[in-house]
Coordinates of C-alpha atoms in Angstrom, one line a residue:
Chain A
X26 CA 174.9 -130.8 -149.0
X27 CA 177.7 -132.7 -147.6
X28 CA 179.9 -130.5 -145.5
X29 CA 183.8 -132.2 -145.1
X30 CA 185.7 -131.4 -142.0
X31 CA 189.5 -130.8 -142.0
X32 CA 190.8 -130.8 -138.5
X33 CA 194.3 -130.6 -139.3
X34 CA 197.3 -131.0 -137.2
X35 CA 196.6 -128.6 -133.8
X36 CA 192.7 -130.0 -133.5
X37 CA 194.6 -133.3 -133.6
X38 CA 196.8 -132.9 -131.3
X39 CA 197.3 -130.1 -129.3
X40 CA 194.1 -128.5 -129.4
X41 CA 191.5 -131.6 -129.2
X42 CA 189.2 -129.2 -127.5
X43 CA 188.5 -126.9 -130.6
X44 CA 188.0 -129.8 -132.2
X45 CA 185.9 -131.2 -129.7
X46 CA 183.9 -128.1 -129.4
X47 CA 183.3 -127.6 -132.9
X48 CA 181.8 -130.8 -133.5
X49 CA 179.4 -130.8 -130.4
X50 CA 178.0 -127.1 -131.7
X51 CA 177.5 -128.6 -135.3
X52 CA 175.8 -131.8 -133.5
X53 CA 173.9 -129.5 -131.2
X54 CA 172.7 -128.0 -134.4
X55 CA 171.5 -130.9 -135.8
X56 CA 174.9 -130.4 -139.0
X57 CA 177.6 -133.6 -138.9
X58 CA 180.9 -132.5 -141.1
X59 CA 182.5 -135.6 -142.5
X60 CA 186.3 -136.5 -142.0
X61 CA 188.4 -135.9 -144.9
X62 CA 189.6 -139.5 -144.8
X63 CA 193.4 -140.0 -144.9
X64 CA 193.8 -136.0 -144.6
X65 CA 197.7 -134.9 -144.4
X66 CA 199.1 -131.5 -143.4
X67 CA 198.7 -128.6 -145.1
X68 CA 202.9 -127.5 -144.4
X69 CA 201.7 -124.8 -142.2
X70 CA 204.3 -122.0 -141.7
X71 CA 207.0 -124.5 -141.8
X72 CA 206.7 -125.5 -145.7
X73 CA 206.0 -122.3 -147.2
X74 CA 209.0 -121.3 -145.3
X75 CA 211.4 -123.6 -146.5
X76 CA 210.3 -124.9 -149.8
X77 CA 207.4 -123.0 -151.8
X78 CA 206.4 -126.2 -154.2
X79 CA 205.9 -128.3 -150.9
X80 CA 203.5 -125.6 -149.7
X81 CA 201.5 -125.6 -152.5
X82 CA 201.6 -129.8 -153.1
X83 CA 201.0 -130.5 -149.3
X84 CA 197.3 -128.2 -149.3
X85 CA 196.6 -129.1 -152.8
X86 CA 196.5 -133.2 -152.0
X87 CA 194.1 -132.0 -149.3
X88 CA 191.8 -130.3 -151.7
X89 CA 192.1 -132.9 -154.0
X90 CA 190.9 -135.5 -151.6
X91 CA 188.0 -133.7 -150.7
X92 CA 187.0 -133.2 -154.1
X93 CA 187.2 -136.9 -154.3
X94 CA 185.5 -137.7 -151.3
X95 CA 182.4 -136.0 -153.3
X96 CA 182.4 -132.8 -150.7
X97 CA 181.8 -129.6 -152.5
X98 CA 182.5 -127.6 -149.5
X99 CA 184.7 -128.3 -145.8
X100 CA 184.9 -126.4 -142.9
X101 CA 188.5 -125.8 -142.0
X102 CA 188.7 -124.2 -138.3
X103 CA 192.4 -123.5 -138.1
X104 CA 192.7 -120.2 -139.2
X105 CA 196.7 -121.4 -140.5
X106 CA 195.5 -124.5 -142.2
X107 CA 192.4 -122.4 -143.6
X108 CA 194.7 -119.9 -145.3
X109 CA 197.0 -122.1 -146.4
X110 CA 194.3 -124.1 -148.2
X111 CA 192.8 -120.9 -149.8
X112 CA 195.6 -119.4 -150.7
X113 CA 196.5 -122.5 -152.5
X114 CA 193.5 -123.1 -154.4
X115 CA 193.6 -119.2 -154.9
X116 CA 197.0 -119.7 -156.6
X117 CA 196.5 -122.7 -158.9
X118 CA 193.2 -121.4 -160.0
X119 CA 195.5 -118.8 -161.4
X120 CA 197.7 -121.4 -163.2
X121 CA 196.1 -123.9 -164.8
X122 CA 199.2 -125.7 -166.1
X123 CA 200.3 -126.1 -162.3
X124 CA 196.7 -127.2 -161.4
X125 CA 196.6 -129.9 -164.2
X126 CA 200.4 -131.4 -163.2
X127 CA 199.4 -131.1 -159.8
X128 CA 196.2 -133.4 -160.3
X129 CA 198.1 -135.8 -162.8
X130 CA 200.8 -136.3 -159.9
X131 CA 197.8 -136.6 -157.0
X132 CA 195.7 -139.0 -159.3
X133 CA 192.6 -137.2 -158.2
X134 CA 190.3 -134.0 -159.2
X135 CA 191.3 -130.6 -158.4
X136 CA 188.6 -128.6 -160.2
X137 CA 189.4 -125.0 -157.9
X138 CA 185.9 -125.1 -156.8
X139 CA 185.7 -126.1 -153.3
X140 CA 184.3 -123.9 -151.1
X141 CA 186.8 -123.4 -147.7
X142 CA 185.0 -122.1 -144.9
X143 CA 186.3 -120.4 -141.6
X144 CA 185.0 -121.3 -138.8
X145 CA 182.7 -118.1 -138.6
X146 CA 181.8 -118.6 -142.0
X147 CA 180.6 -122.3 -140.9
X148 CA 178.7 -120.7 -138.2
X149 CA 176.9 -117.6 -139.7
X150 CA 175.7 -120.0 -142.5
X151 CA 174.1 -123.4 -140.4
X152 CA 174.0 -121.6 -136.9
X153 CA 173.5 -118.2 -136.4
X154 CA 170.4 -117.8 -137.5
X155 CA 168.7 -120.3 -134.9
X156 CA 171.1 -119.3 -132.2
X157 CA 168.8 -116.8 -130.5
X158 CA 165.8 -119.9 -130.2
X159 CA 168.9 -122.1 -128.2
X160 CA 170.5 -120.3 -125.8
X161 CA 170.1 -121.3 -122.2
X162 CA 172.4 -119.1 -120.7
X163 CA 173.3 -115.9 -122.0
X164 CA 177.2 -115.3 -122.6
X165 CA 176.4 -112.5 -120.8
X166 CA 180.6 -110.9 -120.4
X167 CA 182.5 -108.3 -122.1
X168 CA 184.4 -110.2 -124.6
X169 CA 187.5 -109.1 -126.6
X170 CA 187.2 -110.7 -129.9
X171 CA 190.8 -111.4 -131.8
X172 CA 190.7 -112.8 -135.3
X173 CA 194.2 -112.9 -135.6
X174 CA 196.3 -112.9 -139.0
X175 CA 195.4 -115.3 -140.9
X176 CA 191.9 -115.2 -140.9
X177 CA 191.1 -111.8 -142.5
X178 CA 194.4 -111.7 -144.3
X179 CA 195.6 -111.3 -147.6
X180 CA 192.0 -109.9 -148.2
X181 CA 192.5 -110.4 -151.8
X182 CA 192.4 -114.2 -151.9
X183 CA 190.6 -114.5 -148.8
X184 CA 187.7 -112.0 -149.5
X185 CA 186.4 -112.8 -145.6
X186 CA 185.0 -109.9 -143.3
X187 CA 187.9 -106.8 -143.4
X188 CA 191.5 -106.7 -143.2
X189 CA 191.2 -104.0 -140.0
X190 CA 188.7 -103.8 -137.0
X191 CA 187.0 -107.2 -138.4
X192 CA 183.0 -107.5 -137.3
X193 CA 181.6 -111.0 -138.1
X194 CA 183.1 -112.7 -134.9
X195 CA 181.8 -109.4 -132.7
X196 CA 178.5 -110.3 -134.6
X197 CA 178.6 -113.5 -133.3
X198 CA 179.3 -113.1 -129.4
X199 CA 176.8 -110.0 -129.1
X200 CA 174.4 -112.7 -130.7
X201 CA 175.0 -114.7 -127.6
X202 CA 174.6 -111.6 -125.2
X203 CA 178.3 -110.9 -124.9
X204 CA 179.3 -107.4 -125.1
X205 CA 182.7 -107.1 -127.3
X206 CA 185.3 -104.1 -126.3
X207 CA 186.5 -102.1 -128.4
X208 CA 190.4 -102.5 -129.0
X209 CA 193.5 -102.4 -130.8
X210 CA 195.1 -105.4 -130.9
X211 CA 191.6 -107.8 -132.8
X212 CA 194.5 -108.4 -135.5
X213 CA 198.3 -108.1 -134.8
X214 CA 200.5 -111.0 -134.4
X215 CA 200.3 -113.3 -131.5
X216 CA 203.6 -114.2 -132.5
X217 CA 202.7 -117.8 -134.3
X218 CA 204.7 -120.8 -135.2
X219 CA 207.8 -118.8 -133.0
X220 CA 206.0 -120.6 -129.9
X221 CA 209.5 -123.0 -129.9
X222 CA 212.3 -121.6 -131.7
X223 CA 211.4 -117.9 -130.4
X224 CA 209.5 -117.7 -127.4
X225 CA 210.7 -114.3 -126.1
X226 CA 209.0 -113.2 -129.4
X227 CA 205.9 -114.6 -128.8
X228 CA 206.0 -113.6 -125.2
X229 CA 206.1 -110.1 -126.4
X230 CA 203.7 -110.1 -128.8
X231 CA 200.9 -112.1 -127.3
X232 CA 202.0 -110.1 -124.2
X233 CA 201.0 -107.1 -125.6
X234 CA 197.6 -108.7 -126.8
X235 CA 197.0 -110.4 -123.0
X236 CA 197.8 -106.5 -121.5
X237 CA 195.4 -104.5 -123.8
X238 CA 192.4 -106.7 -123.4
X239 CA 192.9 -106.5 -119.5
X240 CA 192.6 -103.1 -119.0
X241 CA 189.8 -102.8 -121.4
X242 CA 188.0 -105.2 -118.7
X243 CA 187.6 -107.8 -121.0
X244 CA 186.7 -110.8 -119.1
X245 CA 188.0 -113.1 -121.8
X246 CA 189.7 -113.3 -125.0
X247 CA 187.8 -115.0 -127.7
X248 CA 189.7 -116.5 -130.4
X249 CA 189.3 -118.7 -133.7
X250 CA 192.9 -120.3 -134.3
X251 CA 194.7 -122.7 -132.2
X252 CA 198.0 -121.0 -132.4
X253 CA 196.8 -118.1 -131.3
X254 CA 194.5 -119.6 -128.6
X255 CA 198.0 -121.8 -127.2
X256 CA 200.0 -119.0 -127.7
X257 CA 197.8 -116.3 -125.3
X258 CA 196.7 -119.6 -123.4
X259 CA 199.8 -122.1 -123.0
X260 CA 202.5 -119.3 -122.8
X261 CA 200.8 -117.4 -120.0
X262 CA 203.7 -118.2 -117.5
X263 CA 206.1 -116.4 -120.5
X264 CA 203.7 -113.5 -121.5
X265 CA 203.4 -112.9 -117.3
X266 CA 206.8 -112.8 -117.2
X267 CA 207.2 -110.5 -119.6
X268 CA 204.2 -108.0 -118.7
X269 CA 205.5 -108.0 -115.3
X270 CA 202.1 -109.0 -113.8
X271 CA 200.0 -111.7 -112.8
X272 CA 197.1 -112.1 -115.6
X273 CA 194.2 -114.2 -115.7
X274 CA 192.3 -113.7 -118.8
X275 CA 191.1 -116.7 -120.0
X276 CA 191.4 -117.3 -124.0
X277 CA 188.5 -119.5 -125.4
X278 CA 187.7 -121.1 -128.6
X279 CA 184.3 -119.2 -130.6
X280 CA 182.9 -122.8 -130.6
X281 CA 183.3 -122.7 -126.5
X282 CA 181.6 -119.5 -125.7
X283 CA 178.6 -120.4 -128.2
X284 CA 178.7 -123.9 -127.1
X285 CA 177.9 -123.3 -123.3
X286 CA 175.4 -120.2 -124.0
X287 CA 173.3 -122.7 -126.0
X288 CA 173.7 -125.3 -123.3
X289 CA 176.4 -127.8 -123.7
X290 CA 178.3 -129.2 -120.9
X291 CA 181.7 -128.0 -120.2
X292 CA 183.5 -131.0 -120.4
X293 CA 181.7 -131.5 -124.4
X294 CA 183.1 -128.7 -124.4
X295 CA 186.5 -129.3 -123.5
X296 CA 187.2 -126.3 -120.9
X297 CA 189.0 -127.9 -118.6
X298 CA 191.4 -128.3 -121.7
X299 CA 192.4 -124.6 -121.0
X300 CA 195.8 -123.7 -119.6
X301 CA 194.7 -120.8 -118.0
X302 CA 191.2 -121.9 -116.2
X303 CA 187.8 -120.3 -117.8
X304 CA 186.1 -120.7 -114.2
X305 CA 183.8 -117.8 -114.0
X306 CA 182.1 -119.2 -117.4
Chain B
X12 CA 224.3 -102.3 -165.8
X13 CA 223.8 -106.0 -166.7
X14 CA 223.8 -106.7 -163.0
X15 CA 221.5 -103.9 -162.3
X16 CA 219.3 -105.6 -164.8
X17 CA 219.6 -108.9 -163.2
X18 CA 218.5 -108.8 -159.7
X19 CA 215.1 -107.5 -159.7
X20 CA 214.1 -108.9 -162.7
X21 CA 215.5 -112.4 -161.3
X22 CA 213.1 -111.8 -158.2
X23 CA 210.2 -110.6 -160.5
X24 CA 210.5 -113.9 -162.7
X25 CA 210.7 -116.2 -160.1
X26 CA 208.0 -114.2 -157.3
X27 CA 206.0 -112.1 -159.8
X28 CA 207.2 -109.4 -157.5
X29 CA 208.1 -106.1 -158.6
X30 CA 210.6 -104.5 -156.3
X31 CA 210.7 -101.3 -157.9
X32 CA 206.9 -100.7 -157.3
X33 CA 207.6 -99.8 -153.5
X34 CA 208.3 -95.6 -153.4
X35 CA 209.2 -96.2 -149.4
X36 CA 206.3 -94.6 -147.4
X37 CA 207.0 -97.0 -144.8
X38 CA 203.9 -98.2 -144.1
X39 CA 205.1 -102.5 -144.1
X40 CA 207.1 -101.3 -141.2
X41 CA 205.1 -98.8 -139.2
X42 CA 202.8 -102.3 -139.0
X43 CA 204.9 -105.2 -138.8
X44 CA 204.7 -106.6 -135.5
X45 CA 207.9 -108.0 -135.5
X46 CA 210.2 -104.7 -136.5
X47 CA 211.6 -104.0 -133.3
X48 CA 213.4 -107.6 -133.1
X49 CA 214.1 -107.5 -137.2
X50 CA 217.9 -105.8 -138.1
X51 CA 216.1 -104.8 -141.0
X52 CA 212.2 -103.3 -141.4
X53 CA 210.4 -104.9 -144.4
X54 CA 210.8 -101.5 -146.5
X55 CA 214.6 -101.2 -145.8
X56 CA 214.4 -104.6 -147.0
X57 CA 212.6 -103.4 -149.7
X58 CA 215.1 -100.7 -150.9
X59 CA 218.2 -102.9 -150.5
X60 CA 216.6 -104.8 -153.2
X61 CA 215.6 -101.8 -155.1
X62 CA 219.5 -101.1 -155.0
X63 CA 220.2 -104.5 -157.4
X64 CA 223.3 -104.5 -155.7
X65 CA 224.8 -108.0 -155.3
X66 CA 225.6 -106.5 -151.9
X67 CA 222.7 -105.6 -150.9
X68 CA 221.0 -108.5 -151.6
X69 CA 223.7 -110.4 -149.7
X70 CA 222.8 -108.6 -146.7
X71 CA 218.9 -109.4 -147.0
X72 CA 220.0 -112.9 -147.3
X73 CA 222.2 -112.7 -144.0
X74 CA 219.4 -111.0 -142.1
X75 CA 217.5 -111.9 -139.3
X76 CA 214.3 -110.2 -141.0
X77 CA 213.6 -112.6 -143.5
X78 CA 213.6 -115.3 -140.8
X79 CA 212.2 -113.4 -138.0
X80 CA 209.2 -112.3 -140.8
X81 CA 206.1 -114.2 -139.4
X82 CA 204.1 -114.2 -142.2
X83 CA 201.1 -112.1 -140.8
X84 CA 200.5 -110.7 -144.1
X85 CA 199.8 -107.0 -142.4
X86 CA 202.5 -105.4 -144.8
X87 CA 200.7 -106.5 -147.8
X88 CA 197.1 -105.3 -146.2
X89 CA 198.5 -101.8 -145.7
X90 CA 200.7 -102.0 -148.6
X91 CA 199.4 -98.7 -150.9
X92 CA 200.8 -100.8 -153.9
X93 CA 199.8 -104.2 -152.7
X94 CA 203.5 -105.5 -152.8
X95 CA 203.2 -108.9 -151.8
X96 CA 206.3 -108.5 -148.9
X97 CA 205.9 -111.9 -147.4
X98 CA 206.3 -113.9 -150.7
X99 CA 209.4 -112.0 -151.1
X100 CA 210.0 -113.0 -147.8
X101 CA 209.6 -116.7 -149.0
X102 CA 211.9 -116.2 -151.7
X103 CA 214.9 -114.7 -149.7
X104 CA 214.5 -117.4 -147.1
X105 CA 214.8 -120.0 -150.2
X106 CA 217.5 -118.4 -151.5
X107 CA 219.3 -118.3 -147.6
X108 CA 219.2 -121.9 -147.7
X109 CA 220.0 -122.5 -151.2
X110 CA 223.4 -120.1 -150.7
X111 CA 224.1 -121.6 -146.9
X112 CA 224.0 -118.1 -145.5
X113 CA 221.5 -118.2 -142.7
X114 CA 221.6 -115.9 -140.3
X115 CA 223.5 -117.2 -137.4
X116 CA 220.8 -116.0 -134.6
X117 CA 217.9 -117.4 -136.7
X118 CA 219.4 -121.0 -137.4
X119 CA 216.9 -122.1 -134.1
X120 CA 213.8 -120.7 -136.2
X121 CA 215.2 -122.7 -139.7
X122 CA 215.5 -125.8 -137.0
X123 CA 212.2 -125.3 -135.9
X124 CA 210.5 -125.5 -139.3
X125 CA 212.9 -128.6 -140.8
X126 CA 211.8 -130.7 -137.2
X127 CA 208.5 -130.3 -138.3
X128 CA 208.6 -130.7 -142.2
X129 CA 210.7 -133.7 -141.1
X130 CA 207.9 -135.2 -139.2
X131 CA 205.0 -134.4 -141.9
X132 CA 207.6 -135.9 -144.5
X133 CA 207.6 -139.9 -142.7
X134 CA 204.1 -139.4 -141.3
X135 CA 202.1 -137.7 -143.2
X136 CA 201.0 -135.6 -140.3
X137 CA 202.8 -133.8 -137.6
X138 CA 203.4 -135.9 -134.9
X139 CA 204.2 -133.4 -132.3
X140 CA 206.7 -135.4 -130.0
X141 CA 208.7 -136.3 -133.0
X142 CA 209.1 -132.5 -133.5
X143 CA 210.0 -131.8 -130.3
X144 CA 212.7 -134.5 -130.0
X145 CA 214.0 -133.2 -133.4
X146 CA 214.5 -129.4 -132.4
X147 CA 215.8 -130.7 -130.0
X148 CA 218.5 -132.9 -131.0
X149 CA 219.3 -130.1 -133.6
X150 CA 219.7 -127.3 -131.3
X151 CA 221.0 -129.0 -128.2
X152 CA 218.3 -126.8 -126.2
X153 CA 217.4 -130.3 -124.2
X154 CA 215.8 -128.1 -121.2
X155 CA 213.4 -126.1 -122.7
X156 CA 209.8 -126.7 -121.9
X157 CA 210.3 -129.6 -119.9
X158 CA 207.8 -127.9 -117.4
X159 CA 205.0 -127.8 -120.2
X160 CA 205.0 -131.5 -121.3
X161 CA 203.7 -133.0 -118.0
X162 CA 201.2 -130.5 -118.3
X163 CA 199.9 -131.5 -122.1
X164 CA 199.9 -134.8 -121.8
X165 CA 197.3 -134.6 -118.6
X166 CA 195.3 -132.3 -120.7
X167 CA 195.2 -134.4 -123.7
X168 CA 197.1 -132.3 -125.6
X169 CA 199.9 -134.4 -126.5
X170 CA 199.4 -137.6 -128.1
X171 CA 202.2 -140.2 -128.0
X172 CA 201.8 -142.3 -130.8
X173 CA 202.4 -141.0 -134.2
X174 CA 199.1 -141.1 -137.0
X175 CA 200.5 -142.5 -140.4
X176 CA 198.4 -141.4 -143.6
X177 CA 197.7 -144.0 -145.9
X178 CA 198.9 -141.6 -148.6
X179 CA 202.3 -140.7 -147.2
X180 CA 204.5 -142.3 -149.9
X181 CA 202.9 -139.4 -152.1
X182 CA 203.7 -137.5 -149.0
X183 CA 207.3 -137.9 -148.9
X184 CA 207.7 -137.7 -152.6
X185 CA 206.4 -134.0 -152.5
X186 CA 209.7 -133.5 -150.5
X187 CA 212.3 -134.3 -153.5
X188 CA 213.4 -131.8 -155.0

């Protein structure tokens, strides 16, 4: 089964090495997801913010053109653009008469069907199970695992792992010989698409995140979303200057961590990418 | 009583949203992440609407809270009654605009969000410079991260030239009203 890939805006731009990192694990794996070809943005905070029709069009022509690219199911690591796309095809599943006006204006399919997968969805169902045979190195750190929002929430449409104290990406590192801490902070706010317009808000937030994970002696923060991950990552300097102390924690991509305990170079990898440097990894 | 009448059942047609569900435990607010900076917590929020005074409602619409919500969808996960908050959220923000009475402290966040619909509506895509520029020029904050830049572009994270989908005329046409 053909498995489409939607990158989306922050995997284009910039976060190339999630990306990057994603589609060296799948290789690695011996798994290739397609391009959606001609894929457009999925309005992200900004459109369902503004204008609630464009945030449903703007996913929807997505959907639509991977139904008519002949993929049945896409992998969608953004956590944003992954919840935007499911909680579109949630909603006009429950309105035919939108569904139908919305495929008569795209010209192409939109049956509902699709299957959208997270990027530990992807990975529990084409990796995990030969990961133990691969790995070269042991991810042998204590990890604090953050899901974030928009992963795990609204449960009702997204029906992935648990709203609160989420396991499946815990699963996944302690698979790799990482031992995740326990902690409060796996799903509050990081702050999001603020990272312009309100920084002091996201300084605070992701702040807060940074400072609990340190003193649980986390030696990294694992992540699956590239707001989040530029967020904790790119506004160090900000969250620093708000905690009042010089942190180091380095935040890195699911794909990353797996990636180099099964062997992959660093720079396939895109580390070096990384604001704040990953150098003991 | 016709007004009464009028205001919730207005948001209920038009969000599916029944404000009168919420009996106030508090629970959106104890969670929200973002209360401390908010004038209002989602379930005052909540009860101003509750009120169906035209007042009331004015104030929601002139509150940082609707702007300042982030989405995060936590309210909703704790919600006992499963009160979809941040689609409520949506609606007030849509009704902000439509009404011109956004909150003067938030009008960088509305800025924020139009630089970047404006990009997706020529390109297709975001085109990350292009948003930038446009924040910019709307909110005269010419300064601001002129330290990070430099610092994307040698990591790759900051392409210059803009990707055009082949499909953007349907694109922009999602944008008319």
């Amino acid at each position: 089964m053909k498995t489409g890939f939607y990158p989306g805006c922050s995997l284009n731009g910039t976060s190339p090495e999630y990306a990057q990192s994603t589609l060296a694990l799948s290789k690695a794996f011996g798994i290739t997801p397609v391009e959606i070809s001609d894929w457009s943005c999925c309005g992200a905070t900004a459109a369902h913010n503004l204008n609630h029709e464009l945030a449903v069009a703007l996913p929807a022509r997505v959907l639509a053109l991977a139904e008519q690219q002949g993929f049945s199911q896409i992998l969608v690591p953004c956590a944003a653009c992954y919840n935007r796309l499911s909680v579109t095809q949630h909603a006009l599943n429950g309105s035919e008469e939108q569904r139908n006006a919305l495929a008569k204006t795209l010209q192409m399919p939109l049956s509902g069907k699709l299957r959208i997968l997270n990027v530990m969805q992807f990975i529990e169902e084409f990796i995990a199970e030969k990961i133990a045979e691969k790995i070269v190195t042991p991810f042998a750190h204590k990890v604090a695992c953050y899901y974030g929002c928009l992963l795990v929430r609204p449960h009702s449409v997204l029906q992935f792992d648990r709203p609160e104290d989420p396991q499946s990406m815990d699963a996944l590192m302690a698979k790799i010989g990482a031992t995740p801490i326990s902690w409060g902070y796996k799903t509050e706010c990081c702050g999001a698409g603020f990272s312009i317009s309100r920084t002091d808000v996201v300084a605070k937030l992701s702040g807060k995140i940074v400072k609990d994970a340190t003193e649980r002696g986390a030696e990294a923060i694992i992540v699956a979303c590239p707001m989040c991950q530029s967020n904790l990552d790119m506004r160090r300097p900000h969250i620093d200057s708000y905690l009042k102390m010089k942190t180091s924690i380095p935040v890195i991509y699911i794909t990353q961590a797996i990636g180099l305990a099964v062997g992959i170079s660093r720079k396939e990898l895109g580390l070096e990418k990384l604001f704040v440097p990953a150098k003991n990894f | 009583m016709s007004e009464k009448k009028e205001l919730t059942s207005e948001i209920r047609a038009a969000t599916g949203v029944n404000v009168n569900r919420c009996y106030q435990c508090g629970k959106c607010s104890a969670g929200c992440a973002l209360n401390e900076s908010m004038d209002y917590p989602p379930s005052v929020v909540m009860r101003m609407l509750q009120t169906n005074s035209a007042e009331s409602f004015d104030k929601t619409l002139r509150s940082q809270s609707i702007w300042l919500c982030a989405s995060c969808q936590c309210c909703i996960a704790r919600c006992p009654m499963q009160i979809d908050i941040p689609r409520l959220m949506d609606y007030l923000r849509a009704r902000a605009l439509e009404k011109k009475t956004v909150n003067r402290n938030s009008k960088k966040i509305v800025a924020f969000h139009r630089a970047f619909l404006d990009s997706v509506k020529y390109t297709g895509r975001l085109y990350e410079v292009g948003l930038v520029v446009g924040y910019k020029a709307r909110t005269l904050s010419l300064l601001q991260d002129l330290s990070v830049a430099p610092r994307m572009l040698m990591k790759g994270k900051l392409p210059l030239i803009p990707e055009r989908v082949k499909g953007r005329k349907l694109v922009k046409k999602f944008f008319q009203p």
